[in-house]
């Protein structure tokens, strides 16, 4: 049994000192990751509004999520969040609630007496001042996910639930790596992760070296053909085709901000475009679908690691 939280609780969160007077009763989440962590900690009844969704909620929480108001599928307005009268706003991406937040700055919330907590996976080893999706200053580690779970458990005084969740995720992580190690994959196996594109045919958003997909590839002994440290750089298809990755991992999502958000549109483009259809990954159908949310630095990254290892187990590669 973990020690109870001693309030007021002071934490340094993404470079800002926050003080929690008592366990929050009303929380609005800006980001699916924050929502699913709170649900996983048994705190669905404390979540009064959610926003920014990529994929359906994890199946065990479908009923709880149905009962929670979704104030926006994508970015909520500042007013929509404040109108729920939260005592804490839990955030997945700093660019939503941060120095130049698309929803608001942290100070705007704090001036109204509303605390903010940003999941550390989006700011530890990451510089979000570079614009876009930010740039990693060092490789993402699942330690930052476990840190976020542990701190949220402490904020809500549910430390035992936090320890149980972290232990389960560490176990899943280790089993996925063990599966990949048992496959005798080629030493030079390479891959690229395609999240989306503003339009089909234009340079896609692909995973850089140091984000969550980079972590997956590193753990499974796969070389990322994209060498950028940006989280999601845009790279031309001609450059990707020249690198000719053995495997393409493509994001599946409910979001429809861009045409290439549609998984079937991605597949059709890869099969029909004169450049992409010549890639070995396309010719060999070494295309893996993965939840878009798993490609971000989230709890679901461990699930993505499982998806990747299990898919590789079904594929044959020439030595």
JSON list of N, CA and C in Angstrom, two decimals, residues 161-221:
[
{"chain": "A", "resi": 161, "resn": "UNK", "atom": "N", "xyz": [-3.25, 2.33, -7.78]},
{"chain": "A", "resi": 161, "resn": "UNK", "atom": "CA", "xyz": [-3.71, 2.14, -9.16]},
{"chain": "A", "resi": 161, "resn": "UNK", "atom": "C", "xyz": [-2.60, 2.52, -10.14]},
{"chain": "A", "resi": 162, "resn": "UNK", "atom": "N", "xyz": [-1.85, 3.58, -9.82]},
{"chain": "A", "resi": 162, "resn": "UNK", "atom": "CA", "xyz": [-0.74, 3.99, -10.67]},
{"chain": "A", "resi": 162, "resn": "UNK", "atom": "C", "xyz": [0.35, 2.94, -10.74]},
{"chain": "A", "resi": 163, "resn": "UNK", "atom": "N", "xyz": [0.68, 2.37, -9.59]},
{"chain": "A", "resi": 163, "resn": "UNK", "atom": "CA", "xyz": [1.73, 1.33, -9.57]},
{"chain": "A", "resi": 163, "resn": "UNK", "atom": "C", "xyz": [1.29, 0.10, -10.35]},
{"chain": "A", "resi": 164, "resn": "UNK", "atom": "N", "xyz": [0.03, -0.27, -10.23]},
{"chain": "A", "resi": 164, "resn": "UNK", "atom": "CA", "xyz": [-0.49, -1.43, -10.96]},
{"chain": "A", "resi": 164, "resn": "UNK", "atom": "C", "xyz": [-0.45, -1.20, -12.46]},
{"chain": "A", "resi": 165, "resn": "UNK", "atom": "N", "xyz": [-0.86, -0.01, -12.90]},
{"chain": "A", "resi": 165, "resn": "UNK", "atom": "CA", "xyz": [-0.87, 0.32, -14.33]},
{"chain": "A", "resi": 165, "resn": "UNK", "atom": "C", "xyz": [0.54, 0.32, -14.89]},
{"chain": "A", "resi": 166, "resn": "UNK", "atom": "N", "xyz": [1.48, 0.95, -14.21]},
{"chain": "A", "resi": 166, "resn": "UNK", "atom": "CA", "xyz": [2.86, 0.99, -14.69]},
{"chain": "A", "resi": 166, "resn": "UNK", "atom": "C", "xyz": [3.44, -0.42, -14.77]},
{"chain": "A", "resi": 167, "resn": "UNK", "atom": "N", "xyz": [3.18, -1.23, -13.76]},
{"chain": "A", "resi": 167, "resn": "UNK", "atom": "CA", "xyz": [3.71, -2.60, -13.77]},
{"chain": "A", "resi": 167, "resn": "UNK", "atom": "C", "xyz": [3.17, -3.39, -14.96]},
{"chain": "A", "resi": 168, "resn": "UNK", "atom": "N", "xyz": [1.89, -3.20, -15.26]},
{"chain": "A", "resi": 168, "resn": "UNK", "atom": "CA", "xyz": [1.28, -3.90, -16.40]},
{"chain": "A", "resi": 168, "resn": "UNK", "atom": "C", "xyz": [1.91, -3.45, -17.72]},
{"chain": "A", "resi": 169, "resn": "UNK", "atom": "N", "xyz": [2.11, -2.16, -17.87]},
{"chain": "A", "resi": 169, "resn": "UNK", "atom": "CA", "xyz": [2.70, -1.64, -19.11]},
{"chain": "A", "resi": 169, "resn": "UNK", "atom": "C", "xyz": [4.15, -2.09, -19.28]},
{"chain": "A", "resi": 170, "resn": "UNK", "atom": "N", "xyz": [4.91, -2.10, -18.19]},
{"chain": "A", "resi": 170, "resn": "UNK", "atom": "CA", "xyz": [6.30, -2.57, -18.27]},
{"chain": "A", "resi": 170, "resn": "UNK", "atom": "C", "xyz": [6.32, -4.04, -18.69]},
{"chain": "A", "resi": 171, "resn": "UNK", "atom": "N", "xyz": [5.40, -4.83, -18.16]},
{"chain": "A", "resi": 171, "resn": "UNK", "atom": "CA", "xyz": [5.32, -6.25, -18.53]},
{"chain": "A", "resi": 171, "resn": "UNK", "atom": "C", "xyz": [5.01, -6.41, -20.01]},
{"chain": "A", "resi": 172, "resn": "UNK", "atom": "N", "xyz": [4.06, -5.62, -20.52]},
{"chain": "A", "resi": 172, "resn": "UNK", "atom": "CA", "xyz": [3.69, -5.70, -21.93]},
{"chain": "A", "resi": 172, "resn": "UNK", "atom": "C", "xyz": [4.86, -5.27, -22.82]},
{"chain": "A", "resi": 173, "resn": "UNK", "atom": "N", "xyz": [5.55, -4.24, -22.38]},
{"chain": "A", "resi": 173, "resn": "UNK", "atom": "CA", "xyz": [6.72, -3.75, -23.12]},
{"chain": "A", "resi": 173, "resn": "UNK", "atom": "C", "xyz": [7.78, -4.85, -23.23]},
{"chain": "A", "resi": 174, "resn": "UNK", "atom": "N", "xyz": [8.08, -5.50, -22.11]},
{"chain": "A", "resi": 174, "resn": "UNK", "atom": "CA", "xyz": [9.11, -6.54, -22.10]},
{"chain": "A", "resi": 174, "resn": "UNK", "atom": "C", "xyz": [8.72, -7.73, -22.95]},
{"chain": "A", "resi": 175, "resn": "UNK", "atom": "N", "xyz": [7.43, -8.10, -22.93]},
{"chain": "A", "resi": 175, "resn": "UNK", "atom": "CA", "xyz": [6.98, -9.26, -23.71]},
{"chain": "A", "resi": 175, "resn": "UNK", "atom": "C", "xyz": [7.03, -8.97, -25.21]},
{"chain": "A", "resi": 176, "resn": "UNK", "atom": "N", "xyz": [6.71, -7.74, -25.61]},
{"chain": "A", "resi": 176, "resn": "UNK", "atom": "CA", "xyz": [6.77, -7.38, -27.03]},
{"chain": "A", "resi": 176, "resn": "UNK", "atom": "C", "xyz": [8.21, -7.41, -27.53]},
{"chain": "A", "resi": 177, "resn": "UNK", "atom": "N", "xyz": [9.14, -6.92, -26.73]},
{"chain": "A", "resi": 177, "resn": "UNK", "atom": "CA", "xyz": [10.56, -6.94, -27.12]},
{"chain": "A", "resi": 177, "resn": "UNK", "atom": "C", "xyz": [11.06, -8.38, -27.20]},
{"chain": "A", "resi": 178, "resn": "UNK", "atom": "N", "xyz": [10.63, -9.21, -26.26]},
{"chain": "A", "resi": 178, "resn": "UNK", "atom": "CA", "xyz": [11.05, -10.62, -26.28]},
{"chain": "A", "resi": 178, "resn": "UNK", "atom": "C", "xyz": [10.52, -11.33, -27.52]},
{"chain": "A", "resi": 179, "resn": "UNK", "atom": "N", "xyz": [9.28, -11.02, -27.92]},
{"chain": "A", "resi": 179, "resn": "UNK", "atom": "CA", "xyz": [8.73, -11.61, -29.14]},
{"chain": "A", "resi": 179, "resn": "UNK", "atom": "C", "xyz": [9.57, -11.23, -30.35]},
{"chain": "A", "resi": 180, "resn": "UNK", "atom": "N", "xyz": [9.89, -9.94, -30.47]},
{"chain": "A", "resi": 180, "resn": "UNK", "atom": "CA", "xyz": [10.71, -9.50, -31.61]},
{"chain": "A", "resi": 180, "resn": "UNK", "atom": "C", "xyz": [12.08, -10.17, -31.60]},
{"chain": "A", "resi": 181, "resn": "UNK", "atom": "N", "xyz": [12.67, -10.31, -30.44]},
{"chain": "A", "resi": 181, "resn": "UNK", "atom": "CA", "xyz": [13.99, -10.94, -30.34]},
{"chain": "A", "resi": 181, "resn": "UNK", "atom": "C", "xyz": [13.95, -12.41, -30.76]},
{"chain": "A", "resi": 182, "resn": "UNK", "atom": "N", "xyz": [12.79, -13.03, -30.63]},
{"chain": "A", "resi": 182, "resn": "UNK", "atom": "CA", "xyz": [12.66, -14.44, -30.98]},
{"chain": "A", "resi": 182, "resn": "UNK", "atom": "C", "xyz": [12.45, -14.66, -32.48]},
{"chain": "A", "resi": 183, "resn": "UNK", "atom": "N", "xyz": [12.27, -13.58, -33.24]},
{"chain": "A", "resi": 183, "resn": "UNK", "atom": "CA", "xyz": [11.90, -13.72, -34.65]},
{"chain": "A", "resi": 183, "resn": "UNK", "atom": "C", "xyz": [13.08, -13.86, -35.59]},
{"chain": "A", "resi": 184, "resn": "UNK", "atom": "N", "xyz": [14.28, -13.59, -35.11]},
{"chain": "A", "resi": 184, "resn": "UNK", "atom": "CA", "xyz": [15.47, -13.66, -35.96]},
{"chain": "A", "resi": 184, "resn": "UNK", "atom": "C", "xyz": [15.31, -12.75, -37.19]},
{"chain": "A", "resi": 185, "resn": "UNK", "atom": "N", "xyz": [14.95, -11.50, -36.93]},
{"chain": "A", "resi": 185, "resn": "UNK", "atom": "CA", "xyz": [14.75, -10.52, -38.00]},
{"chain": "A", "resi": 185, "resn": "UNK", "atom": "C", "xyz": [16.09, -10.17, -38.65]},
{"chain": "A", "resi": 186, "resn": "UNK", "atom": "N", "xyz": [16.08, -9.75, -39.92]},
{"chain": "A", "resi": 186, "resn": "UNK", "atom": "CA", "xyz": [17.33, -9.34, -40.57]},
{"chain": "A", "resi": 186, "resn": "UNK", "atom": "C", "xyz": [18.01, -8.21, -39.80]},
{"chain": "A", "resi": 187, "resn": "UNK", "atom": "N", "xyz": [19.32, -8.23, -39.76]},
{"chain": "A", "resi": 187, "resn": "UNK", "atom": "CA", "xyz": [20.07, -7.20, -39.03]},
{"chain": "A", "resi": 187, "resn": "UNK", "atom": "C", "xyz": [19.86, -5.82, -39.61]},
{"chain": "A", "resi": 188, "resn": "UNK", "atom": "N", "xyz": [19.59, -5.74, -40.92]},
{"chain": "A", "resi": 188, "resn": "UNK", "atom": "CA", "xyz": [19.48, -4.44, -41.58]},
{"chain": "A", "resi": 188, "resn": "UNK", "atom": "C", "xyz": [18.02, -4.06, -41.87]},
{"chain": "A", "resi": 189, "resn": "UNK", "atom": "N", "xyz": [17.08, -4.63, -41.14]},
{"chain": "A", "resi": 189, "resn": "UNK", "atom": "CA", "xyz": [15.66, -4.34, -41.37]},
{"chain": "A", "resi": 189, "resn": "UNK", "atom": "C", "xyz": [15.39, -2.85, -41.18]},
{"chain": "A", "resi": 190, "resn": "UNK", "atom": "N", "xyz": [14.65, -2.25, -42.11]},
{"chain": "A", "resi": 190, "resn": "UNK", "atom": "CA", "xyz": [14.39, -0.81, -42.05]},
{"chain": "A", "resi": 190, "resn": "UNK", "atom": "C", "xyz": [12.89, -0.53, -42.17]},
{"chain": "A", "resi": 191, "resn": "UNK", "atom": "N", "xyz": [12.49, 0.64, -41.72]},
{"chain": "A", "resi": 191, "resn": "UNK", "atom": "CA", "xyz": [11.06, 0.99, -41.74]},
{"chain": "A", "resi": 191, "resn": "UNK", "atom": "C", "xyz": [10.89, 2.50, -41.79]},
{"chain": "A", "resi": 192, "resn": "UNK", "atom": "N", "xyz": [9.66, 2.90, -42.14]},
{"chain": "A", "resi": 192, "resn": "UNK", "atom": "CA", "xyz": [9.23, 4.29, -42.04]},
{"chain": "A", "resi": 192, "resn": "UNK", "atom": "C", "xyz": [7.81, 4.29, -41.52]},
{"chain": "A", "resi": 193, "resn": "UNK", "atom": "N", "xyz": [7.46, 5.30, -40.72]},
{"chain": "A", "resi": 193, "resn": "UNK", "atom": "CA", "xyz": [6.12, 5.45, -40.17]},
{"chain": "A", "resi": 193, "resn": "UNK", "atom": "C", "xyz": [5.45, 6.65, -40.84]},
{"chain": "A", "resi": 194, "resn": "UNK", "atom": "N", "xyz": [4.31, 6.43, -41.49]},
{"chain": "A", "resi": 194, "resn": "UNK", "atom": "CA", "xyz": [3.55, 7.49, -42.14]},
{"chain": "A", "resi": 194, "resn": "UNK", "atom": "C", "xyz": [2.32, 7.80, -41.30]},
{"chain": "A", "resi": 195, "resn": "UNK", "atom": "N", "xyz": [2.29, 9.03, -40.75]},
{"chain": "A", "resi": 195, "resn": "UNK", "atom": "CA", "xyz": [1.15, 9.44, -39.93]},
{"chain": "A", "resi": 195, "resn": "UNK", "atom": "C", "xyz": [0.01, 9.95, -40.81]},
{"chain": "A", "resi": 196, "resn": "UNK", "atom": "N", "xyz": [0.28, 10.99, -41.59]},
{"chain": "A", "resi": 196, "resn": "UNK", "atom": "CA", "xyz": [-0.73, 11.54, -42.49]},
{"chain": "A", "resi": 196, "resn": "UNK", "atom": "C", "xyz": [-0.04, 12.48, -43.48]},
{"chain": "A", "resi": 197, "resn": "UNK", "atom": "N", "xyz": [-0.85, 13.18, -44.27]},
{"chain": "A", "resi": 197, "resn": "UNK", "atom": "CA", "xyz": [-0.36, 14.19, -45.22]},
{"chain": "A", "resi": 197, "resn": "UNK", "atom": "C", "xyz": [-1.46, 15.22, -45.38]},
{"chain": "A", "resi": 198, "resn": "UNK", "atom": "N", "xyz": [-1.08, 16.46, -45.64]},
{"chain": "A", "resi": 198, "resn": "UNK", "atom": "CA", "xyz": [-2.10, 17.49, -45.83]},
{"chain": "A", "resi": 198, "resn": "UNK", "atom": "C", "xyz": [-2.94, 17.21, -47.08]},
{"chain": "A", "resi": 199, "resn": "UNK", "atom": "N", "xyz": [-2.36, 16.48, -48.03]},
{"chain": "A", "resi": 199, "resn": "UNK", "atom": "CA", "xyz": [-3.09, 16.02, -49.21]},
{"chain": "A", "resi": 199, "resn": "UNK", "atom": "C", "xyz": [-2.37, 14.80, -49.75]},
{"chain": "A", "resi": 200, "resn": "UNK", "atom": "N", "xyz": [-3.07, 13.93, -50.40]},
{"chain": "A", "resi": 200, "resn": "UNK", "atom": "CA", "xyz": [-2.43, 12.75, -50.97]},
{"chain": "A", "resi": 200, "resn": "UNK", "atom": "C", "xyz": [-1.48, 13.17, -52.08]},
{"chain": "A", "resi": 201, "resn": "UNK", "atom": "N", "xyz": [-0.28, 12.63, -52.06]},
{"chain": "A", "resi": 201, "resn": "UNK", "atom": "CA", "xyz": [0.71, 12.95, -53.08]},
{"chain": "A", "resi": 201, "resn": "UNK", "atom": "C", "xyz": [1.72, 13.98, -52.64]},
{"chain": "A", "resi": 202, "resn": "UNK", "atom": "N", "xyz": [1.38, 14.80, -51.63]},
{"chain": "A", "resi": 202, "resn": "UNK", "atom": "CA", "xyz": [2.35, 15.77, -51.14]},
{"chain": "A", "resi": 202, "resn": "UNK", "atom": "C", "xyz": [3.25, 15.09, -50.11]},
{"chain": "A", "resi": 203, "resn": "UNK", "atom": "N", "xyz": [4.31, 15.78, -49.73]},
{"chain": "A", "resi": 203, "resn": "UNK", "atom": "CA", "xyz": [5.26, 15.20, -48.77]},
{"chain": "A", "resi": 203, "resn": "UNK", "atom": "C", "xyz": [4.53, 14.81, -47.48]},
{"chain": "A", "resi": 204, "resn": "UNK", "atom": "N", "xyz": [4.67, 13.56, -47.05]},
{"chain": "A", "resi": 204, "resn": "UNK", "atom": "CA", "xyz": [3.93, 13.10, -45.88]},
{"chain": "A", "resi": 204, "resn": "UNK", "atom": "C", "xyz": [4.61, 13.48, -44.57]},
{"chain": "A", "resi": 205, "resn": "UNK", "atom": "N", "xyz": [3.81, 13.46, -43.50]},
{"chain": "A", "resi": 205, "resn": "UNK", "atom": "CA", "xyz": [4.35, 13.56, -42.15]},
{"chain": "A", "resi": 205, "resn": "UNK", "atom": "C", "xyz": [4.84, 12.17, -41.76]},
{"chain": "A", "resi": 206, "resn": "UNK", "atom": "N", "xyz": [6.14, 12.04, -41.58]},
{"chain": "A", "resi": 206, "resn": "UNK", "atom": "CA", "xyz": [6.72, 10.75, -41.21]},
{"chain": "A", "resi": 206, "resn": "UNK", "atom": "C", "xyz": [7.48, 10.89, -39.89]},
{"chain": "A", "resi": 207, "resn": "UNK", "atom": "N", "xyz": [7.69, 9.78, -39.22]},
{"chain": "A", "resi": 207, "resn": "UNK", "atom": "CA", "xyz": [8.28, 9.82, -37.89]},
{"chain": "A", "resi": 207, "resn": "UNK", "atom": "C", "xyz": [9.77, 10.07, -37.94]},
{"chain": "A", "resi": 208, "resn": "UNK", "atom": "N", "xyz": [10.24, 11.01, -37.10]},
{"chain": "A", "resi": 208, "resn": "UNK", "atom": "CA", "xyz": [11.67, 11.24, -36.96]},
{"chain": "A", "resi": 208, "resn": "UNK", "atom": "C", "xyz": [12.33, 10.17, -36.10]},
{"chain": "A", "resi": 209, "resn": "UNK", "atom": "N", "xyz": [13.60, 10.36, -35.84]},
{"chain": "A", "resi": 209, "resn": "UNK", "atom": "CA", "xyz": [14.40, 9.34, -35.17]},
{"chain": "A", "resi": 209, "resn": "UNK", "atom": "C", "xyz": [14.07, 9.18, -33.69]},
{"chain": "A", "resi": 210, "resn": "UNK", "atom": "N", "xyz": [13.65, 10.26, -33.03]},
{"chain": "A", "resi": 210, "resn": "UNK", "atom": "CA", "xyz": [13.70, 10.28, -31.57]},
{"chain": "A", "resi": 210, "resn": "UNK", "atom": "C", "xyz": [12.34, 10.23, -30.88]},
{"chain": "A", "resi": 211, "resn": "UNK", "atom": "N", "xyz": [11.25, 10.18, -31.63]},
{"chain": "A", "resi": 211, "resn": "UNK", "atom": "CA", "xyz": [9.93, 10.14, -31.03]},
{"chain": "A", "resi": 211, "resn": "UNK", "atom": "C", "xyz": [9.48, 8.73, -30.69]},
{"chain": "A", "resi": 212, "resn": "UNK", "atom": "N", "xyz": [8.18, 8.56, -30.48]},
{"chain": "A", "resi": 212, "resn": "UNK", "atom": "CA", "xyz": [7.64, 7.25, -30.08]},
{"chain": "A", "resi": 212, "resn": "UNK", "atom": "C", "xyz": [7.91, 6.16, -31.12]},
{"chain": "A", "resi": 213, "resn": "UNK", "atom": "N", "xyz": [7.69, 6.42, -32.43]},
{"chain": "A", "resi": 213, "resn": "UNK", "atom": "CA", "xyz": [8.02, 5.38, -33.41]},
{"chain": "A", "resi": 213, "resn": "UNK", "atom": "C", "xyz": [9.51, 5.04, -33.42]},
{"chain": "A", "resi": 214, "resn": "UNK", "atom": "N", "xyz": [10.35, 6.05, -33.19]},
{"chain": "A", "resi": 214, "resn": "UNK", "atom": "CA", "xyz": [11.78, 5.79, -33.10]},
{"chain": "A", "resi": 214, "resn": "UNK", "atom": "C", "xyz": [12.11, 4.86, -31.95]},
{"chain": "A", "resi": 215, "resn": "UNK", "atom": "N", "xyz": [11.41, 5.05, -30.83]},
{"chain": "A", "resi": 215, "resn": "UNK", "atom": "CA", "xyz": [11.57, 4.15, -29.69]},
{"chain": "A", "resi": 215, "resn": "UNK", "atom": "C", "xyz": [11.19, 2.72, -30.08]},
{"chain": "A", "resi": 216, "resn": "UNK", "atom": "N", "xyz": [10.04, 2.57, -30.77]},
{"chain": "A", "resi": 216, "resn": "UNK", "atom": "CA", "xyz": [9.60, 1.23, -31.17]},
{"chain": "A", "resi": 216, "resn": "UNK", "atom": "C", "xyz": [10.64, 0.56, -32.06]},
{"chain": "A", "resi": 217, "resn": "UNK", "atom": "N", "xyz": [11.12, 1.31, -33.04]},
{"chain": "A", "resi": 217, "resn": "UNK", "atom": "CA", "xyz": [12.09, 0.74, -33.97]},
{"chain": "A", "resi": 217, "resn": "UNK", "atom": "C", "xyz": [13.38, 0.37, -33.26]},
{"chain": "A", "resi": 218, "resn": "UNK", "atom": "N", "xyz": [13.83, 1.25, -32.36]},
{"chain": "A", "resi": 218, "resn": "UNK", "atom": "CA", "xyz": [15.06, 0.98, -31.62]},
{"chain": "A", "resi": 218, "resn": "UNK", "atom": "C", "xyz": [14.93, -0.28, -30.77]},
{"chain": "A", "resi": 219, "resn": "UNK", "atom": "N", "xyz": [13.80, -0.43, -30.08]},
{"chain": "A", "resi": 219, "resn": "UNK", "atom": "CA", "xyz": [13.59, -1.59, -29.20]},
{"chain": "A", "resi": 219, "resn": "UNK", "atom": "C", "xyz": [13.54, -2.90, -29.97]},
{"chain": "A", "resi": 220, "resn": "UNK", "atom": "N", "xyz": [13.07, -2.83, -31.23]},
{"chain": "A", "resi": 220, "resn": "UNK", "atom": "CA", "xyz": [12.91, -4.05, -32.02]},
{"chain": "A", "resi": 220, "resn": "UNK", "atom": "C", "xyz": [14.04, -4.24, -33.03]},
{"chain": "A", "resi": 221, "resn": "UNK", "atom": "N", "xyz": [15.06, -3.38, -32.96]},
{"chain": "A", "resi": 221, "resn": "UNK", "atom": "CA", "xyz": [16.22, -3.54, -33.82]},
{"chain": "A", "resi": 221, "resn": "UNK", "atom": "C", "xyz": [15.98, -3.18, -35.27]}
]
